[in-house]
Coordinates of C-alpha atoms in Angstrom, one line a residue:
M17 CA 68.2 -74.2 9.5
H18 CA 68.3 -76.5 6.7
I19 CA 71.5 -78.3 6.4
P20 CA 72.6 -79.0 2.5
I21 CA 73.0 -82.2 1.8
L22 CA 76.2 -83.1 0.2
P23 CA 76.5 -85.6 -3.0
S24 CA 77.9 -89.0 -2.6
W25 CA 81.3 -90.0 -4.0
Y26 CA 79.2 -91.7 -7.0
E27 CA 76.9 -88.9 -7.7
L28 CA 80.1 -86.4 -7.8
R29 CA 81.3 -88.6 -10.2
S30 CA 78.3 -88.4 -12.1
L31 CA 78.3 -84.9 -12.3
L32 CA 81.8 -84.5 -13.2
H33 CA 81.4 -86.1 -16.9
P34 CA 78.5 -83.3 -17.8
R35 CA 80.9 -80.6 -16.5
Q36 CA 84.0 -81.2 -18.3
G37 CA 81.6 -81.4 -21.4
R38 CA 80.4 -78.0 -20.8
R39 CA 83.7 -76.9 -20.4
S40 CA 85.1 -77.9 -23.5
N41 CA 82.4 -76.7 -25.3
A42 CA 83.2 -73.0 -23.4
E43 CA 86.8 -73.3 -24.4
T44 CA 85.4 -74.2 -27.9
E45 CA 83.6 -70.7 -28.1
L46 CA 86.2 -68.8 -26.4
A47 CA 88.3 -70.2 -29.5
Q48 CA 86.0 -69.3 -32.2
A49 CA 85.6 -66.0 -30.7
Q50 CA 89.4 -65.3 -30.5
T51 CA 89.6 -66.3 -34.1
E52 CA 86.9 -63.5 -34.9
V53 CA 88.3 -60.8 -33.2
E54 CA 91.8 -62.1 -35.0
L55 CA 90.3 -61.8 -38.4
A56 CA 88.3 -58.8 -37.4
T57 CA 91.7 -57.0 -36.4
A58 CA 93.5 -57.8 -40.1
N59 CA 91.0 -56.3 -42.0
W60 CA 91.6 -53.3 -39.8
V61 CA 94.9 -53.4 -40.6
E62 CA 94.3 -53.7 -44.2
V63 CA 92.3 -50.8 -44.7
F64 CA 93.5 -48.6 -42.1
G65 CA 97.2 -49.9 -42.3
T66 CA 97.6 -49.9 -38.0
R67 CA 96.1 -51.8 -35.4
P68 CA 92.6 -50.4 -33.9
G69 CA 92.9 -48.6 -30.5
V70 CA 89.8 -48.4 -27.9
I71 CA 86.5 -48.5 -30.4
P72 CA 84.3 -45.2 -29.3
T73 CA 80.7 -46.3 -28.6
I74 CA 78.6 -45.8 -31.5
P75 CA 75.8 -43.2 -31.0
P76 CA 72.2 -44.0 -31.9
A77 CA 71.3 -43.0 -35.3
P78 CA 69.4 -39.7 -35.4
A79 CA 65.4 -40.2 -35.8
L80 CA 64.3 -38.8 -39.1
A81 CA 61.4 -36.0 -38.6
G82 CA 58.5 -37.7 -40.3
S83 CA 55.5 -39.7 -39.3
S84 CA 55.6 -41.7 -42.7
A85 CA 57.7 -43.1 -45.1
Q86 CA 56.1 -40.8 -47.6
E87 CA 57.6 -38.1 -45.4
M88 CA 61.2 -39.4 -45.6
V89 CA 61.4 -40.3 -48.8
E90 CA 60.1 -36.7 -50.3
R91 CA 62.4 -35.4 -47.6
S92 CA 65.6 -37.3 -48.8
P93 CA 68.7 -35.7 -49.8
R94 CA 69.1 -38.1 -52.8
L95 CA 65.4 -37.4 -54.0
R96 CA 66.3 -33.6 -53.9
T97 CA 68.9 -33.6 -55.5
Q98 CA 67.0 -35.4 -58.6
V99 CA 64.5 -32.8 -58.3
A100 CA 67.0 -30.1 -58.7
V101 CA 68.8 -31.8 -62.0
S102 CA 64.7 -32.0 -63.4
Q103 CA 64.3 -28.6 -62.6
V104 CA 67.6 -27.8 -64.3
R105 CA 66.7 -29.5 -67.0
Q106 CA 63.0 -27.7 -67.3
Q107 CA 65.1 -24.3 -67.5
E108 CA 67.1 -25.9 -70.3
V109 CA 63.9 -26.4 -72.3
I110 CA 62.5 -23.2 -71.7
V111 CA 66.0 -21.5 -73.0
A112 CA 66.2 -24.4 -76.0
E113 CA 62.4 -23.0 -76.9
R114 CA 63.4 -19.4 -76.9
A115 CA 66.2 -19.9 -79.5
T116 CA 63.8 -20.6 -82.2
R117 CA 61.3 -17.8 -81.6
P118 CA 61.8 -14.6 -83.6
T119 CA 63.6 -11.6 -81.3
L120 CA 62.1 -8.0 -81.4
S121 CA 64.6 -5.0 -80.9
A122 CA 64.3 -1.5 -80.8
I123 CA 66.7 1.8 -81.6
L124 CA 66.1 5.1 -80.8
E125 CA 67.9 7.7 -82.6
T126 CA 68.7 11.0 -82.0
D127 CA 71.2 13.9 -82.5
F128 CA 72.7 14.5 -79.0
D129 CA 76.2 13.1 -80.9
Q130 CA 76.6 16.1 -83.2
G131 CA 76.5 18.5 -80.4
F132 CA 72.8 20.3 -80.3
I133 CA 69.7 19.2 -79.5
D134 CA 66.9 19.0 -82.0
D135 CA 63.4 17.6 -82.0
G136 CA 63.9 15.0 -84.1
A137 CA 64.4 11.2 -83.2
Q138 CA 63.9 8.6 -84.5
A139 CA 62.7 4.7 -83.3
R140 CA 63.5 1.9 -85.1
L141 CA 61.9 -1.9 -84.6
G142 CA 64.0 -5.0 -85.7
V143 CA 62.7 -8.5 -85.8
T144 CA 65.4 -10.9 -85.7
V145 CA 64.1 -14.2 -87.3
P146 CA 66.2 -17.6 -86.9
I147 CA 66.5 -19.0 -90.3
Y148 CA 69.6 -20.4 -90.5
Q149 CA 69.6 -21.9 -87.4
G150 CA 66.4 -23.2 -87.3
G151 CA 67.1 -27.1 -87.9
S152 CA 69.8 -26.7 -85.2
A153 CA 67.5 -24.4 -83.1
R154 CA 64.8 -27.2 -83.0
A155 CA 67.3 -30.4 -82.4
N156 CA 68.3 -28.5 -79.2
V157 CA 64.7 -28.2 -78.0
K158 CA 64.5 -31.7 -78.8
T159 CA 67.2 -32.9 -77.1
A160 CA 66.7 -30.6 -74.0
R161 CA 63.3 -32.2 -74.0
A162 CA 64.5 -35.7 -74.0
N163 CA 66.8 -34.9 -71.0
L164 CA 64.1 -33.6 -69.0
Q165 CA 62.1 -36.6 -69.9
Q166 CA 64.6 -39.0 -68.9
S167 CA 65.3 -36.9 -65.7
Q168 CA 61.6 -36.8 -64.5
A169 CA 61.8 -40.8 -65.2
D170 CA 64.7 -41.4 -63.1
E171 CA 63.6 -39.1 -60.5
E172 CA 60.1 -41.4 -60.6
E173 CA 62.2 -44.6 -60.3
L174 CA 64.3 -43.4 -57.7
R175 CA 61.0 -42.4 -55.6
R176 CA 60.0 -45.7 -55.7
E177 CA 63.2 -47.2 -55.0
L178 CA 63.2 -45.1 -52.1
Q179 CA 59.7 -46.0 -50.9
R180 CA 60.5 -49.8 -51.5
N181 CA 63.6 -50.0 -49.6
L182 CA 62.6 -47.5 -46.7
S183 CA 59.7 -49.7 -45.9
R184 CA 61.9 -53.0 -45.5
A185 CA 64.6 -51.0 -43.9
L186 CA 61.8 -49.5 -41.2
E187 CA 60.0 -53.0 -41.0
E188 CA 63.4 -54.7 -40.2
T189 CA 64.0 -52.0 -37.5
N190 CA 60.6 -52.6 -35.8
S191 CA 61.2 -56.9 -36.0
I192 CA 64.8 -56.4 -34.2
Q193 CA 63.0 -53.8 -31.8
R194 CA 60.3 -56.5 -30.9
R195 CA 63.5 -59.4 -30.6
L196 CA 65.0 -56.8 -28.3
E197 CA 62.1 -56.2 -26.2
T198 CA 61.7 -60.2 -25.7
A199 CA 65.5 -60.9 -25.0
R200 CA 65.4 -58.3 -22.4
R201 CA 62.8 -60.0 -20.8
A202 CA 64.7 -63.5 -21.4
V203 CA 67.3 -62.3 -19.2
E204 CA 65.1 -61.2 -16.5
I205 CA 63.6 -64.3 -16.6
N206 CA 67.0 -66.5 -16.5
E207 CA 68.1 -64.1 -13.9
Q208 CA 64.9 -64.9 -11.3
A209 CA 65.8 -68.6 -12.6
L210 CA 69.4 -68.5 -11.6
D211 CA 68.3 -67.5 -8.5
A212 CA 66.0 -69.7 -7.9
A213 CA 68.4 -72.7 -8.5
R214 CA 70.9 -71.4 -6.2
D215 CA 67.7 -70.8 -3.4
Q216 CA 67.0 -74.2 -3.9
F217 CA 70.8 -75.6 -3.9
N218 CA 71.1 -73.7 -0.6
I219 CA 68.4 -76.1 1.1
G220 CA 69.4 -79.1 -0.6
R221 CA 66.6 -79.4 -3.3
S222 CA 68.9 -78.6 -5.9
T223 CA 72.2 -79.7 -7.6
L224 CA 75.5 -77.8 -8.8
V225 CA 74.8 -79.1 -12.1
Q226 CA 71.0 -77.2 -12.0
I227 CA 72.9 -73.7 -11.3
L228 CA 75.2 -74.5 -14.1
D229 CA 72.7 -74.6 -16.4
A230 CA 70.6 -71.9 -15.1
L231 CA 74.1 -69.7 -15.1
R232 CA 74.7 -71.0 -19.2
E233 CA 71.0 -69.9 -20.1
L234 CA 71.5 -66.4 -18.8
N235 CA 74.6 -66.0 -20.3
L236 CA 73.1 -67.1 -23.9
A237 CA 70.0 -64.3 -23.0
Q238 CA 73.1 -61.5 -22.3
V239 CA 75.0 -62.4 -25.6
R240 CA 71.7 -62.7 -27.4
V241 CA 70.8 -59.1 -26.4
I242 CA 74.2 -57.9 -27.3
Q243 CA 73.9 -59.4 -30.8
L244 CA 70.4 -57.7 -31.2
E245 CA 71.8 -54.0 -29.7
A246 CA 74.1 -54.2 -32.7
Q247 CA 71.7 -55.0 -35.3
A248 CA 69.2 -52.8 -34.0
R249 CA 72.1 -50.0 -34.4
R250 CA 73.0 -51.3 -37.8
A251 CA 69.4 -51.2 -39.0
E252 CA 68.9 -47.6 -37.9
Y253 CA 71.8 -46.4 -39.7
A254 CA 70.7 -48.5 -43.1
V255 CA 67.4 -46.8 -42.4
L256 CA 69.9 -43.0 -43.1
A257 CA 71.5 -45.2 -46.0
V258 CA 68.5 -45.3 -47.7
T259 CA 67.3 -42.0 -47.5
G260 CA 70.4 -40.5 -47.9
D261 CA 70.7 -38.5 -44.5
I262 CA 73.7 -40.8 -43.2
L263 CA 76.2 -38.4 -44.7
D264 CA 74.5 -35.5 -42.6
A265 CA 74.2 -37.9 -39.4
L266 CA 77.9 -38.7 -39.9
G267 CA 78.6 -35.0 -40.1
V268 CA 80.6 -35.4 -43.8
A269 CA 80.2 -33.0 -46.6
Q270 CA 78.0 -33.9 -49.6
P271 CA 79.9 -33.3 -53.4
T272 CA 78.3 -30.8 -55.3
D273 CA 77.0 -31.5 -58.6
P274 CA 78.3 -28.3 -60.8
T275 CA 75.4 -28.8 -63.0
L276 CA 73.1 -27.6 -60.6

């Protein structure tokens, strides 16, 4: 049986000052946390008009189906909307070009409306040439083609923007996940270090300060895990925000473009 060696009065007095310093630091951190909570509450009241209630647990962001960033970009609601705009502009070009071409009409004349039937029937063909609207029609074609080119340029620019932003968002998500795994391992290691410090204290080979140091390191590691978990959740939704899938994920109806 091992009997713990009790510290002398001088040793206790030497331990008192570090403990007071740690307590002062802890009180400072607590005051800072309370200040941040008050600021967050004030912002909530400013936006929503009432104090926040119990904040529900935010569910994980749904994973986008796709093996590559390119596939996620092509299925992006933002890009699909722009593609639909280009298709509408393409139809406008077709309609404008048809207005510049001559139109052919056919008329069949009979005597059915005279009350008797005769073998005679006449068919007339007519060609309508838009002579007086030629300049206006050609201008409409140019405008429609210009709108189509602009829409296609916007589509390509949006595709490049989505690819660039999505690559950064995915890299940030992966980076946070790697750091989160390391932080969780750090928590396990610090838990083992705390248990070891307690065991050493029980056999008289450790001091209370060493236990407090191990406990503080464990608390810091746990706080780091919580912070990284919050960052990971935000990064997941940031990916959805880039592609435009965040509205569907949150169940928000997207506005419909009246021109489509």
